[in-house]
CSV table of C-alpha atoms in Angstrom, one decimal:
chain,number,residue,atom,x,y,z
A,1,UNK,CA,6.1,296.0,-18.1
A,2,UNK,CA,9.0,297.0,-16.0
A,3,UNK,CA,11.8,294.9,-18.2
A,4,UNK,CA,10.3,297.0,-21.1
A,5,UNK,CA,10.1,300.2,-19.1
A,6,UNK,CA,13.7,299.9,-18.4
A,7,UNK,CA,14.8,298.6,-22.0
A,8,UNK,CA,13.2,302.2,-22.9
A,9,UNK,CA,14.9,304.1,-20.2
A,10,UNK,CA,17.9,302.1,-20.9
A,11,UNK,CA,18.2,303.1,-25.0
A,12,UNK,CA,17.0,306.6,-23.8
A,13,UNK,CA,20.0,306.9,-21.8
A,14,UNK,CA,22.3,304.9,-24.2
A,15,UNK,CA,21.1,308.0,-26.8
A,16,UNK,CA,22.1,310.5,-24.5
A,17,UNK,CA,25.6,309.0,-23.8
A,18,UNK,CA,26.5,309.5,-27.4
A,19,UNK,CA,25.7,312.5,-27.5
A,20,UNK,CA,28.9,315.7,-26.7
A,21,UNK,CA,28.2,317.2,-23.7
A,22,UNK,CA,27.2,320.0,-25.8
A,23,UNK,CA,24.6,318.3,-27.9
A,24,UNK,CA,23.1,316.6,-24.3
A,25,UNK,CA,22.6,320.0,-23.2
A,26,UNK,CA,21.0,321.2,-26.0
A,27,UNK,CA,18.8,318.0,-26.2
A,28,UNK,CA,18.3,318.4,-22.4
A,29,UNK,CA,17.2,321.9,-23.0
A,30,UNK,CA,14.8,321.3,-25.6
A,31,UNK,CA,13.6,318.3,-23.5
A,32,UNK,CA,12.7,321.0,-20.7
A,33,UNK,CA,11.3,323.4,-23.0
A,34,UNK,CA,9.1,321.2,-24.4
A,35,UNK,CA,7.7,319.9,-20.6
A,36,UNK,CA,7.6,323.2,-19.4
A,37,UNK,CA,5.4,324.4,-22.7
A,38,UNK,CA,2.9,321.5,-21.8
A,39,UNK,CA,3.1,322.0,-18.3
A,40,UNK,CA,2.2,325.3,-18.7
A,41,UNK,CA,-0.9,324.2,-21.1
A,42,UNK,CA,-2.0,321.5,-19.1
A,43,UNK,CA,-2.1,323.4,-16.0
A,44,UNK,CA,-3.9,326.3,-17.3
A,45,UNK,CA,-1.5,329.1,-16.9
A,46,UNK,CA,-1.7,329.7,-20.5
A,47,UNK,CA,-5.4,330.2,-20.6
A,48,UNK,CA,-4.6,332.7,-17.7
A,49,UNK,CA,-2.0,334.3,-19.8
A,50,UNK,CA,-3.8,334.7,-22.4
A,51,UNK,CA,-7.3,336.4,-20.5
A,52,UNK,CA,-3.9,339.2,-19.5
A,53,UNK,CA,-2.8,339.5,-22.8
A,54,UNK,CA,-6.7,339.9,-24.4
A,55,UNK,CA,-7.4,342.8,-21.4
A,56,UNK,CA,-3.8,344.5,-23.0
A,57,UNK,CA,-5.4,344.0,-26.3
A,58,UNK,CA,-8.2,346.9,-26.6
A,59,UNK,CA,-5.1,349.4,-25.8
A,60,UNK,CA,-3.0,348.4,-28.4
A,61,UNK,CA,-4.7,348.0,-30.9
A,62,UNK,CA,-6.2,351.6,-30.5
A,63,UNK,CA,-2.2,352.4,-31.6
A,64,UNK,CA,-3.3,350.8,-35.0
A,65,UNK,CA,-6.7,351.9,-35.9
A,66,UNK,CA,-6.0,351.4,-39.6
A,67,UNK,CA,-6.3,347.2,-39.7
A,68,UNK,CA,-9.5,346.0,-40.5
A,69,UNK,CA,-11.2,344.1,-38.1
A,70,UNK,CA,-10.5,340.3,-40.0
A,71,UNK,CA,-6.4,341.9,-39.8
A,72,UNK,CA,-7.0,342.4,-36.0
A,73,UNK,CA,-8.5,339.1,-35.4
A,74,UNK,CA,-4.7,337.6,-37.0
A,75,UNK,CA,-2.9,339.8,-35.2
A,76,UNK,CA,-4.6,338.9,-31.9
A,77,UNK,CA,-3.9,335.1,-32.7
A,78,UNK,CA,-0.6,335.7,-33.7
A,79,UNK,CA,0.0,338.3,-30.8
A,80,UNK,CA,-1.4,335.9,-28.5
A,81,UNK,CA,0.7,333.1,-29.7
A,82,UNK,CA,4.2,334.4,-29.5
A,83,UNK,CA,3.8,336.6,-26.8
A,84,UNK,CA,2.9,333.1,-24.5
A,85,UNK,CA,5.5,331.5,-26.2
A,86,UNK,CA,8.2,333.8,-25.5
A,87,UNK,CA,6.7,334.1,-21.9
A,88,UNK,CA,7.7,330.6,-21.8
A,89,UNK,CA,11.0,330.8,-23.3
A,90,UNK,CA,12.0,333.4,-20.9
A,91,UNK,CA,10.5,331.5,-18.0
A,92,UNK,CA,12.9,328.5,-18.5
A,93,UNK,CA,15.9,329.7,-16.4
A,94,UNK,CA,13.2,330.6,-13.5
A,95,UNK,CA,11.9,326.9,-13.3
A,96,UNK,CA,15.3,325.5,-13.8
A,97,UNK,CA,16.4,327.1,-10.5
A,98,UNK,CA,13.5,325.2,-9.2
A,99,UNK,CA,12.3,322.3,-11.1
A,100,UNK,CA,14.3,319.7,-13.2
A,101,UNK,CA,12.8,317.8,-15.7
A,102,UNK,CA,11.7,315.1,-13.8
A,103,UNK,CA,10.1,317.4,-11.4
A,104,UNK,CA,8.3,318.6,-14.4
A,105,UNK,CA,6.9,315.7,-15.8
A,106,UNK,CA,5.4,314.8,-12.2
A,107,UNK,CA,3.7,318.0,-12.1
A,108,UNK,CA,2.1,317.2,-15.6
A,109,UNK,CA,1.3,313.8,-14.8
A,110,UNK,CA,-0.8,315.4,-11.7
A,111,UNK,CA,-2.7,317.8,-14.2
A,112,UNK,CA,-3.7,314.7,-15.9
A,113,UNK,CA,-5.4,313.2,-13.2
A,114,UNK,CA,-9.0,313.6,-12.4
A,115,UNK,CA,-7.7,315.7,-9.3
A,116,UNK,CA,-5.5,317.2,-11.5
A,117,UNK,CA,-7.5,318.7,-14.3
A,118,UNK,CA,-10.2,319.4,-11.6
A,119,UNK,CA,-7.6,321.6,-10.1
A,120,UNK,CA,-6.5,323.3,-13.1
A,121,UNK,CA,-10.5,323.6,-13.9
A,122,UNK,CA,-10.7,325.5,-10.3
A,123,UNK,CA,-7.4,327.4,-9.7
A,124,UNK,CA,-8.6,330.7,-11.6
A,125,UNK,CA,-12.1,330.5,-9.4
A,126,UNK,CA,-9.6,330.1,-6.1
A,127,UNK,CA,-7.2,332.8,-7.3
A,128,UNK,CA,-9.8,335.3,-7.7
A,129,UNK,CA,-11.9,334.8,-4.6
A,130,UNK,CA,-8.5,334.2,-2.8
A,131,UNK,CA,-7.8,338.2,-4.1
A,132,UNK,CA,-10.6,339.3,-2.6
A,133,UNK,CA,-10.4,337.2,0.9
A,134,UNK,CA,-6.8,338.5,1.2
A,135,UNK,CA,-7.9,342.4,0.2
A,136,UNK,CA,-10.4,342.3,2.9
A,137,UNK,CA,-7.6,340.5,5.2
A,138,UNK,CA,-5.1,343.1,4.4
A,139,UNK,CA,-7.7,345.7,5.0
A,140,UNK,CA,-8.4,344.5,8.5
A,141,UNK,CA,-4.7,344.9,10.0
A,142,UNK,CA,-4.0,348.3,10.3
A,143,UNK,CA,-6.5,348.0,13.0
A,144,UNK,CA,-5.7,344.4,14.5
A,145,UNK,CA,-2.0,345.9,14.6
A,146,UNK,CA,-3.4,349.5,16.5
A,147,UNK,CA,-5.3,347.1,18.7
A,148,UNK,CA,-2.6,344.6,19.8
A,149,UNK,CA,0.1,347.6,20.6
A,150,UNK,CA,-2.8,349.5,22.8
A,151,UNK,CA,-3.0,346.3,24.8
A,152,UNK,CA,1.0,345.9,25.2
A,153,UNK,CA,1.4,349.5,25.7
A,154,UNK,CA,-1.1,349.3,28.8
């Protein structure tokens, strides 16, 4: 298994070396876009993006009352579609900064673990009772702050 791993890894790179420098860019590029689009699936982010994108929905499509409810349901998947996709497109210079590809394709190797998906599964359900823990935390320092300078003022 590892000879033939690194025969693969081996043409893979052999591929790359022909290419310009331009061309191994662009292939690089791609390469990333690609991992970051399934990391982004795999992870659920998407499926978070679009629960935004269908609570925007309702005020928009007021703005084009006209369409027919079987036009709205194709605009909504279309909508949907491109609007995560160009999310993704844009995000690409952010995870670069952060992330290379390798780096990538760990992360989506987690998410298809059993920990992994259970974790994607869960991470909305965290995020939202996180929001409220933290709202009731934030609520709480104004006082704790008032409380700790009366006691170093005394």
């Amino acid at each position: 298994m590892t000879i033939t791993f690194s025969l693969l890894l081996t043409l893979h790179l052999g591929a790359y070396a022909q290419n310009t420098p331009e061309e191994s860019t662009k292939n690089e590029r791609f390469s990333y876009e690609e991992a970051l689009t399934e990391m982004l699936q795999i992870s659920g982010a998407n499926a978070n993006f679009k629960i935004i994108l269908e609570q925007m929905l309702p005020m928009l499509q007021q703005q084009n009352k006209k369409l027919s409810e079987e036009a709205m349901e194709r605009v909504k998947a279309k909508f949907i579609a491109s609007s995560i996709s160009k999310l993704t497109t844009l995000s690409i210079p952010n995870y670069q900064k952060h992330l290379d590809l390798y780096d990538l394709k760990q992360v989506i190797a987690f998410y298809r673990t059993p920990v992994g998906k259970k974790y994607a599964e869960k991470t909305p359900l965290i995020a939202q009772e996180s929001l409220q823990i933290s709202q009731q935390w934030a609520a709480s320092l104004p006082y704790k702050y008032k409380q700790m300078a009366n006691e170093v003022g005394k």
